[in-house]
Amino acid sequence: MNFYSNERIALFIDGANLYATAKALGFDIDYKRLLNLFRNKGVLLRALYYTALAEEQEYSSIRPLIDWLDYNGYSMVTKPTKEFTDASGRRKIKGNMDIELAVDAMELAEHLDHIVLFSGDGDFRTLVEALQHKGKRVSVVSTLTTQPPMVADELRRQADQFIDLADLQKDICRTQRGENGREYQAHIHEQRHHERMNAAAIRDTQVDAD
């Protein structure tokens, strides 16, 4: 990884995308180790984690994860998912956080030198380009090692630096050793939350296919 020790850095984490990428690679992320890794790369100003919440989860199952990250160096950005029925009578669940992430990145850009985007979503290519026009360096963290790759080719090409999450595994992988109960419970809640969100998305896809 190419970082400079005097760079002002911020992490922008697409929670659902990062979870899916780590799951595809077969390991769980230790968010404390992740934060420490980038604290050692420069001057880490912010680590923002974006996730949508099903309305019934906002104050229940996902709350331990939100609280743990909030108290351990992350800024949580959340919004409730929206459920609606389209013109064909299909039930849809909307929980995209792209707009919130993009707006925050543009607003914070003047205070930063290096933006690290944890997402492989090709929709962020325009955001990366806009940040570069402001003179900022942008690194994208995702993976090419899965089939198919989790990162969109246009996003990877636009980034100043592509960091494969598989190469970070030894530095950020969750281990049972030294893991306290609260941290472990937060991990379990994250896992259940994203699995529910993914299941809802799959159901909608199956309905569309029908």
mmCIF file of N, CA and C in Angstrom, residues 11-121:
data_model
loop_
_atom_site.group_PDB
_atom_site.id
_atom_site.type_symbol
_atom_site.label_atom_id
_atom_site.label_comp_id
_atom_site.label_asym_id
_atom_site.label_seq_id
_atom_site.Cartn_x
_atom_site.Cartn_y
_atom_site.Cartn_z
ATOM 1 N N LEU A 11 -11.556 6.942 6.058
ATOM 2 C CA LEU A 11 -12.096 5.704 5.523
ATOM 3 C C LEU A 11 -13.595 5.869 5.306
ATOM 4 N N PHE A 12 -14.061 5.476 4.146
ATOM 5 C CA PHE A 12 -15.492 5.490 3.834
ATOM 6 C C PHE A 12 -15.880 4.048 3.524
ATOM 7 N N ILE A 13 -16.646 3.441 4.432
ATOM 8 C CA ILE A 13 -16.918 2.006 4.364
ATOM 9 C C ILE A 13 -18.376 1.760 3.994
ATOM 10 N N ASP A 14 -18.578 1.177 2.830
ATOM 11 C CA ASP A 14 -19.893 0.682 2.417
ATOM 12 C C ASP A 14 -20.073 -0.651 3.141
ATOM 13 N N GLY A 15 -20.792 -0.616 4.264
ATOM 14 C CA GLY A 15 -20.848 -1.766 5.163
ATOM 15 C C GLY A 15 -21.302 -3.057 4.502
ATOM 16 N N ALA A 16 -22.397 -2.996 3.746
ATOM 17 C CA ALA A 16 -22.926 -4.201 3.107
ATOM 18 C C ALA A 16 -21.960 -4.738 2.063
ATOM 19 N N ASN A 17 -21.326 -3.836 1.317
ATOM 20 C CA ASN A 17 -20.395 -4.256 0.267
ATOM 21 C C ASN A 17 -19.145 -4.887 0.870
ATOM 22 N N LEU A 18 -18.611 -4.278 1.925
ATOM 23 C CA LEU A 18 -17.422 -4.822 2.576
ATOM 24 C C LEU A 18 -17.720 -6.175 3.197
ATOM 25 N N TYR A 19 -18.873 -6.306 3.830
ATOM 26 C CA TYR A 19 -19.251 -7.585 4.430
ATOM 27 C C TYR A 19 -19.322 -8.674 3.368
ATOM 28 N N ALA A 20 -19.965 -8.367 2.227
ATOM 29 C CA ALA A 20 -20.096 -9.354 1.152
ATOM 30 C C ALA A 20 -18.735 -9.740 0.585
ATOM 31 N N THR A 21 -17.833 -8.772 0.488
ATOM 32 C CA THR A 21 -16.496 -9.046 -0.044
ATOM 33 C C THR A 21 -15.708 -9.949 0.891
ATOM 34 N N ALA A 22 -15.718 -9.636 2.186
ATOM 35 C CA ALA A 22 -15.001 -10.468 3.158
ATOM 36 C C ALA A 22 -15.594 -11.875 3.211
ATOM 37 N N LYS A 23 -16.919 -11.963 3.131
ATOM 38 C CA LYS A 23 -17.564 -13.280 3.160
ATOM 39 C C LYS A 23 -17.159 -14.096 1.941
ATOM 40 N N ALA A 24 -17.089 -13.452 0.769
ATOM 41 C CA ALA A 24 -16.668 -14.148 -0.451
ATOM 42 C C ALA A 24 -15.238 -14.642 -0.346
ATOM 43 N N LEU A 25 -14.411 -13.924 0.426
ATOM 44 C CA LEU A 25 -13.016 -14.318 0.630
ATOM 45 C C LEU A 25 -12.851 -15.332 1.769
ATOM 46 N N GLY A 26 -13.932 -15.532 2.531
ATOM 47 C CA GLY A 26 -13.909 -16.564 3.569
ATOM 48 C C GLY A 26 -13.298 -16.160 4.889
ATOM 49 N N PHE A 27 -13.357 -14.863 5.228
ATOM 50 C CA PHE A 27 -12.878 -14.460 6.553
ATOM 51 C C PHE A 27 -13.725 -13.330 7.102
ATOM 52 N N ASP A 28 -13.647 -13.149 8.426
ATOM 53 C CA ASP A 28 -14.379 -12.089 9.113
ATOM 54 C C ASP A 28 -13.426 -10.967 9.478
ATOM 55 N N ILE A 29 -13.919 -9.751 9.401
ATOM 56 C CA ILE A 29 -13.077 -8.578 9.656
ATOM 57 C C ILE A 29 -13.086 -8.209 11.133
ATOM 58 N N ASP A 30 -11.921 -7.955 11.666
ATOM 59 C CA ASP A 30 -11.751 -7.400 13.006
ATOM 60 C C ASP A 30 -11.637 -5.883 12.821
ATOM 61 N N TYR A 31 -12.679 -5.150 13.170
ATOM 62 C CA TYR A 31 -12.713 -3.717 12.881
ATOM 63 C C TYR A 31 -11.721 -2.913 13.721
ATOM 64 N N LYS A 32 -11.343 -3.450 14.862
ATOM 65 C CA LYS A 32 -10.324 -2.775 15.655
ATOM 66 C C LYS A 32 -8.967 -2.863 14.951
ATOM 67 N N ARG A 33 -8.655 -4.034 14.428
ATOM 68 C CA ARG A 33 -7.399 -4.213 13.692
ATOM 69 C C ARG A 33 -7.403 -3.398 12.396
ATOM 70 N N LEU A 34 -8.553 -3.323 11.751
ATOM 71 C CA LEU A 34 -8.666 -2.528 10.526
ATOM 72 C C LEU A 34 -8.339 -1.065 10.801
ATOM 73 N N LEU A 35 -8.896 -0.543 11.886
ATOM 74 C CA LEU A 35 -8.653 0.850 12.250
ATOM 75 C C LEU A 35 -7.173 1.076 12.582
ATOM 76 N N ASN A 36 -6.593 0.171 13.332
ATOM 77 C CA ASN A 36 -5.183 0.314 13.703
ATOM 78 C C ASN A 36 -4.270 0.255 12.488
ATOM 79 N N LEU A 37 -4.622 -0.565 11.510
ATOM 80 C CA LEU A 37 -3.816 -0.674 10.302
ATOM 81 C C LEU A 37 -3.684 0.676 9.615
ATOM 82 N N PHE A 38 -4.804 1.384 9.467
ATOM 83 C CA PHE A 38 -4.763 2.654 8.752
ATOM 84 C C PHE A 38 -4.291 3.809 9.635
ATOM 85 N N ARG A 39 -4.423 3.669 10.938
ATOM 86 C CA ARG A 39 -3.830 4.669 11.833
ATOM 87 C C ARG A 39 -2.316 4.689 11.699
ATOM 88 N N ASN A 40 -1.756 3.563 11.348
ATOM 89 C CA ASN A 40 -0.305 3.465 11.178
ATOM 90 C C ASN A 40 0.158 3.899 9.800
ATOM 91 N N LYS A 41 -0.781 4.226 8.920
ATOM 92 C CA LYS A 41 -0.417 4.616 7.558
ATOM 93 C C LYS A 41 -0.332 6.128 7.375
ATOM 94 N N GLY A 42 -0.957 6.882 8.268
ATOM 95 C CA GLY A 42 -0.969 8.335 8.146
ATOM 96 C C GLY A 42 -1.748 8.939 9.293
ATOM 97 N N VAL A 43 -2.312 10.132 9.071
ATOM 98 C CA VAL A 43 -3.113 10.808 10.094
ATOM 99 C C VAL A 43 -4.575 10.489 9.808
ATOM 100 N N LEU A 44 -5.105 9.500 10.507
ATOM 101 C CA LEU A 44 -6.482 9.064 10.273
ATOM 102 C C LEU A 44 -7.452 9.996 10.986
ATOM 103 N N LEU A 45 -8.235 10.749 10.202
ATOM 104 C CA LEU A 45 -9.169 11.718 10.785
ATOM 105 C C LEU A 45 -10.554 11.137 11.021
ATOM 106 N N ARG A 46 -11.013 10.295 10.117
ATOM 107 C CA ARG A 46 -12.366 9.751 10.222
ATOM 108 C C ARG A 46 -12.408 8.331 9.667
ATOM 109 N N ALA A 47 -13.277 7.515 10.265
ATOM 110 C CA ALA A 47 -13.615 6.203 9.717
ATOM 111 C C ALA A 47 -15.136 6.111 9.767
ATOM 112 N N LEU A 48 -15.767 6.234 8.619
ATOM 113 C CA LEU A 48 -17.222 6.273 8.543
ATOM 114 C C LEU A 48 -17.759 4.960 7.986
ATOM 115 N N TYR A 49 -18.737 4.403 8.686
ATOM 116 C CA TYR A 49 -19.327 3.113 8.321
ATOM 117 C C TYR A 49 -20.795 3.354 7.964
ATOM 118 N N TYR A 50 -21.179 2.957 6.752
ATOM 119 C CA TYR A 50 -22.522 3.221 6.230
ATOM 120 C C TYR A 50 -23.320 1.926 6.155
ATOM 121 N N THR A 51 -24.513 1.940 6.739
ATOM 122 C CA THR A 51 -25.381 0.773 6.642
ATOM 123 C C THR A 51 -26.840 1.187 6.733
ATOM 124 N N ALA A 52 -27.659 0.522 5.967
ATOM 125 C CA ALA A 52 -29.113 0.733 6.041
ATOM 126 C C ALA A 52 -29.688 -0.260 7.044
ATOM 127 N N LEU A 53 -30.754 0.145 7.719
ATOM 128 C CA LEU A 53 -31.368 -0.684 8.743
ATOM 129 C C LEU A 53 -32.826 -0.916 8.415
ATOM 130 N N ALA A 54 -33.248 -2.181 8.504
ATOM 131 C CA ALA A 54 -34.679 -2.439 8.456
ATOM 132 C C ALA A 54 -35.300 -1.754 9.662
ATOM 133 N N GLU A 55 -36.465 -1.155 9.486
ATOM 134 C CA GLU A 55 -37.027 -0.301 10.538
ATOM 135 C C GLU A 55 -37.164 -1.027 11.863
ATOM 136 N N GLU A 56 -37.527 -2.323 11.828
ATOM 137 C CA GLU A 56 -37.692 -3.046 13.085
ATOM 138 C C GLU A 56 -36.357 -3.382 13.732
ATOM 139 N N GLN A 57 -35.235 -3.215 12.968
ATOM 140 C CA GLN A 57 -33.921 -3.533 13.520
ATOM 141 C C GLN A 57 -33.229 -2.320 14.135
ATOM 142 N N GLU A 58 -33.736 -1.129 13.847
ATOM 143 C CA GLU A 58 -32.992 0.074 14.206
ATOM 144 C C GLU A 58 -32.652 0.121 15.684
ATOM 145 N N TYR A 59 -33.551 -0.367 16.523
ATOM 146 C CA TYR A 59 -33.290 -0.310 17.959
ATOM 147 C C TYR A 59 -33.224 -1.712 18.566
ATOM 148 N N SER A 60 -32.859 -2.708 17.746
ATOM 149 C CA SER A 60 -32.793 -4.056 18.302
ATOM 150 C C SER A 60 -31.539 -4.775 17.860
ATOM 151 N N SER A 61 -31.645 -5.683 16.903
ATOM 152 C CA SER A 61 -30.550 -6.614 16.643
ATOM 153 C C SER A 61 -29.261 -5.951 16.173
ATOM 154 N N ILE A 62 -29.351 -4.881 15.411
ATOM 155 C CA ILE A 62 -28.142 -4.262 14.878
ATOM 156 C C ILE A 62 -27.531 -3.256 15.858
ATOM 157 N N ARG A 63 -28.288 -2.882 16.898
ATOM 158 C CA ARG A 63 -27.824 -1.867 17.834
ATOM 159 C C ARG A 63 -26.487 -2.199 18.491
ATOM 160 N N PRO A 64 -26.215 -3.466 18.897
ATOM 161 C CA PRO A 64 -24.899 -3.747 19.494
ATOM 162 C C PRO A 64 -23.741 -3.452 18.546
ATOM 163 N N LEU A 65 -23.914 -3.752 17.265
ATOM 164 C CA LEU A 65 -22.863 -3.441 16.295
ATOM 165 C C LEU A 65 -22.658 -1.937 16.185
ATOM 166 N N ILE A 66 -23.745 -1.187 16.062
ATOM 167 C CA ILE A 66 -23.653 0.269 15.944
ATOM 168 C C ILE A 66 -22.967 0.858 17.169
ATOM 169 N N ASP A 67 -23.386 0.402 18.344
ATOM 170 C CA ASP A 67 -22.805 0.921 19.579
ATOM 171 C C ASP A 67 -21.321 0.578 19.675
ATOM 172 N N TRP A 68 -20.962 -0.669 19.330
ATOM 173 C CA TRP A 68 -19.560 -1.075 19.439
ATOM 174 C C TRP A 68 -18.683 -0.245 18.507
ATOM 175 N N LEU A 69 -19.096 -0.074 17.269
ATOM 176 C CA LEU A 69 -18.307 0.707 16.319
ATOM 177 C C LEU A 69 -18.245 2.167 16.748
ATOM 178 N N ASP A 70 -19.373 2.684 17.233
ATOM 179 C CA ASP A 70 -19.434 4.076 17.683
ATOM 180 C C ASP A 70 -18.447 4.350 18.808
ATOM 181 N N TYR A 71 -18.313 3.405 19.727
ATOM 182 C CA TYR A 71 -17.433 3.588 20.883
ATOM 183 C C TYR A 71 -15.991 3.183 20.600
ATOM 184 N N ASN A 72 -15.738 2.687 19.398
ATOM 185 C CA ASN A 72 -14.399 2.187 19.090
ATOM 186 C C ASN A 72 -13.817 2.824 17.833
ATOM 187 N N GLY A 73 -14.106 4.118 17.652
ATOM 188 C CA GLY A 73 -13.403 4.889 16.642
ATOM 189 C C GLY A 73 -14.096 5.094 15.320
ATOM 190 N N TYR A 74 -15.296 4.550 15.160
ATOM 191 C CA TYR A 74 -16.017 4.702 13.901
ATOM 192 C C TYR A 74 -17.167 5.694 14.057
ATOM 193 N N SER A 75 -17.489 6.368 12.962
ATOM 194 C CA SER A 75 -18.689 7.200 12.904
ATOM 195 C C SER A 75 -19.731 6.441 12.090
ATOM 196 N N MET A 76 -20.867 6.160 12.709
ATOM 197 C CA MET A 76 -21.905 5.382 12.041
ATOM 198 C C MET A 76 -22.840 6.307 11.272
ATOM 199 N N VAL A 77 -23.139 5.941 10.044
ATOM 200 C CA VAL A 77 -24.105 6.670 9.225
ATOM 201 C C VAL A 77 -25.168 5.662 8.805
ATOM 202 N N THR A 78 -26.384 5.852 9.303
ATOM 203 C CA THR A 78 -27.448 4.883 9.051
ATOM 204 C C THR A 78 -28.710 5.585 8.558
ATOM 205 N N LYS A 79 -29.559 4.800 7.952
ATOM 206 C CA LYS A 79 -30.905 5.250 7.619
ATOM 207 C C LYS A 79 -31.790 4.015 7.511
ATOM 208 N N PRO A 80 -33.086 4.171 7.757
ATOM 209 C CA PRO A 80 -33.972 3.003 7.651
ATOM 210 C C PRO A 80 -34.201 2.616 6.194
ATOM 211 N N THR A 81 -34.347 1.326 5.957
ATOM 212 C CA THR A 81 -34.727 0.873 4.624
ATOM 213 C C THR A 81 -36.172 1.287 4.358
ATOM 214 N N LYS A 82 -36.486 1.405 3.085
ATOM 215 C CA LYS A 82 -37.843 1.746 2.677
ATOM 216 C C LYS A 82 -38.460 0.569 1.929
ATOM 217 N N GLU A 83 -39.631 0.154 2.359
ATOM 218 C CA GLU A 83 -40.336 -0.929 1.679
ATOM 219 C C GLU A 83 -41.495 -0.333 0.889
ATOM 220 N N PHE A 84 -41.592 -0.720 -0.374
ATOM 221 C CA PHE A 84 -42.667 -0.185 -1.214
ATOM 222 C C PHE A 84 -43.067 -1.232 -2.247
ATOM 223 N N THR A 85 -44.184 -0.986 -2.887
ATOM 224 C CA THR A 85 -44.690 -1.870 -3.935
ATOM 225 C C THR A 85 -44.637 -1.131 -5.260
ATOM 226 N N ASP A 86 -43.993 -1.753 -6.257
ATOM 227 C CA ASP A 86 -43.852 -1.078 -7.548
ATOM 228 C C ASP A 86 -45.127 -1.202 -8.365
ATOM 229 N N ALA A 87 -45.091 -0.673 -9.575
ATOM 230 C CA ALA A 87 -46.291 -0.629 -10.421
ATOM 231 C C ALA A 87 -46.797 -2.017 -10.786
ATOM 232 N N SER A 88 -45.916 -3.012 -10.725
ATOM 233 C CA SER A 88 -46.309 -4.384 -11.060
ATOM 234 C C SER A 88 -46.774 -5.167 -9.838
ATOM 235 N N GLY A 89 -46.835 -4.494 -8.694
ATOM 236 C CA GLY A 89 -47.277 -5.156 -7.475
ATOM 237 C C GLY A 89 -46.191 -5.919 -6.757
ATOM 238 N N ARG A 90 -44.928 -5.717 -7.160
ATOM 239 C CA ARG A 90 -43.817 -6.409 -6.525
ATOM 240 C C ARG A 90 -43.346 -5.635 -5.308
ATOM 241 N N ARG A 91 -43.071 -6.369 -4.224
ATOM 242 C CA ARG A 91 -42.561 -5.739 -3.003
ATOM 243 C C ARG A 91 -41.084 -5.464 -3.165
ATOM 244 N N LYS A 92 -40.677 -4.236 -2.869
ATOM 245 C CA LYS A 92 -39.286 -3.830 -3.001
ATOM 246 C C LYS A 92 -38.770 -3.299 -1.669
ATOM 247 N N ILE A 93 -37.492 -3.542 -1.404
ATOM 248 C CA ILE A 93 -36.827 -2.977 -0.233
ATOM 249 C C ILE A 93 -35.663 -2.143 -0.729
ATOM 250 N N LYS A 94 -35.659 -0.871 -0.350
ATOM 251 C CA LYS A 94 -34.619 0.053 -0.789
ATOM 252 C C LYS A 94 -33.768 0.454 0.406
ATOM 253 N N GLY A 95 -32.446 0.251 0.295
ATOM 254 C CA GLY A 95 -31.574 0.604 1.407
ATOM 255 C C GLY A 95 -30.195 1.027 0.947
ATOM 256 N N ASN A 96 -30.139 1.736 -0.149
ATOM 257 C CA ASN A 96 -28.864 2.149 -0.730
ATOM 258 C C ASN A 96 -28.298 3.354 0.016
ATOM 259 N N MET A 97 -27.007 3.291 0.370
ATOM 260 C CA MET A 97 -26.352 4.376 1.106
ATOM 261 C C MET A 97 -25.368 5.150 0.237
ATOM 262 N N ASP A 98 -25.404 4.944 -1.080
ATOM 263 C CA ASP A 98 -24.425 5.575 -1.969
ATOM 264 C C ASP A 98 -24.457 7.093 -1.895
ATOM 265 N N ILE A 99 -25.652 7.664 -1.870
ATOM 266 C CA ILE A 99 -25.774 9.128 -1.858
ATOM 267 C C ILE A 99 -25.166 9.710 -0.597
ATOM 268 N N GLU A 100 -25.477 9.113 0.552
ATOM 269 C CA GLU A 100 -24.948 9.610 1.821
ATOM 270 C C GLU A 100 -23.421 9.548 1.830
ATOM 271 N N LEU A 101 -22.882 8.449 1.350
ATOM 272 C CA LEU A 101 -21.426 8.306 1.330
ATOM 273 C C LEU A 101 -20.789 9.339 0.404
ATOM 274 N N ALA A 102 -21.368 9.517 -0.777
ATOM 275 C CA ALA A 102 -20.804 10.454 -1.752
ATOM 276 C C ALA A 102 -20.861 11.892 -1.242
ATOM 277 N N VAL A 103 -21.969 12.283 -0.641
ATOM 278 C CA VAL A 103 -22.111 13.653 -0.122
ATOM 279 C C VAL A 103 -21.093 13.903 0.990
ATOM 280 N N ASP A 104 -20.964 12.953 1.903
ATOM 281 C CA ASP A 104 -20.000 13.116 2.999
ATOM 282 C C ASP A 104 -18.570 13.213 2.473
ATOM 283 N N ALA A 105 -18.241 12.388 1.499
ATOM 284 C CA ALA A 105 -16.881 12.405 0.952
ATOM 285 C C ALA A 105 -16.567 13.755 0.311
ATOM 286 N N MET A 106 -17.516 14.301 -0.426
ATOM 287 C CA MET A 106 -17.289 15.595 -1.071
ATOM 288 C C MET A 106 -17.190 16.711 -0.040
ATOM 289 N N GLU A 107 -18.009 16.641 1.012
ATOM 290 C CA GLU A 107 -17.986 17.686 2.039
ATOM 291 C C GLU A 107 -16.702 17.648 2.866
ATOM 292 N N LEU A 108 -16.183 16.465 3.121
ATOM 293 C CA LEU A 108 -14.981 16.331 3.955
ATOM 294 C C LEU A 108 -13.696 16.456 3.152
ATOM 295 N N ALA A 109 -13.802 16.454 1.833
ATOM 296 C CA ALA A 109 -12.616 16.392 0.973
ATOM 297 C C ALA A 109 -11.616 17.509 1.256
ATOM 298 N N GLU A 110 -12.105 18.706 1.561
ATOM 299 C CA GLU A 110 -11.186 19.828 1.764
ATOM 300 C C GLU A 110 -10.281 19.630 2.979
ATOM 301 N N HIS A 111 -10.668 18.740 3.886
ATOM 302 C CA HIS A 111 -9.864 18.483 5.089
ATOM 303 C C HIS A 111 -8.978 17.244 4.938
ATOM 304 N N LEU A 112 -8.991 16.626 3.764
ATOM 305 C CA LEU A 112 -8.324 15.345 3.577
ATOM 306 C C LEU A 112 -7.309 15.402 2.446
ATOM 307 N N ASP A 113 -6.376 14.477 2.496
ATOM 308 C CA ASP A 113 -5.426 14.279 1.406
ATOM 309 C C ASP A 113 -5.671 12.957 0.685
ATOM 310 N N HIS A 114 -6.185 11.981 1.421
ATOM 311 C CA HIS A 114 -6.305 10.628 0.887
ATOM 312 C C HIS A 114 -7.616 10.016 1.376
ATOM 313 N N ILE A 115 -8.458 9.620 0.441
ATOM 314 C CA ILE A 115 -9.738 8.968 0.760
ATOM 315 C C ILE A 115 -9.605 7.486 0.466
ATOM 316 N N VAL A 116 -10.003 6.650 1.423
ATOM 317 C CA VAL A 116 -9.975 5.202 1.219
ATOM 318 C C VAL A 116 -11.426 4.719 1.176
ATOM 319 N N LEU A 117 -11.827 4.217 0.023
ATOM 320 C CA LEU A 117 -13.203 3.781 -0.206
ATOM 321 C C LEU A 117 -13.271 2.257 -0.158
ATOM 322 N N PHE A 118 -14.029 1.746 0.794
ATOM 323 C CA PHE A 118 -14.226 0.304 0.909
ATOM 324 C C PHE A 118 -15.504 -0.075 0.171
ATOM 325 N N SER A 119 -15.383 -0.300 -1.108
ATOM 326 C CA SER A 119 -16.514 -0.713 -1.935
ATOM 327 C C SER A 119 -16.006 -1.072 -3.314
ATOM 328 N N GLY A 120 -16.704 -1.996 -3.958
ATOM 329 C CA GLY A 120 -16.382 -2.328 -5.341
ATOM 330 C C GLY A 120 -17.439 -1.862 -6.306
ATOM 331 N N ASP A 121 -18.387 -1.088 -5.815
ATOM 332 C CA ASP A 121 -19.541 -0.637 -6.604
ATOM 333 C C ASP A 121 -19.109 0.349 -7.689
#
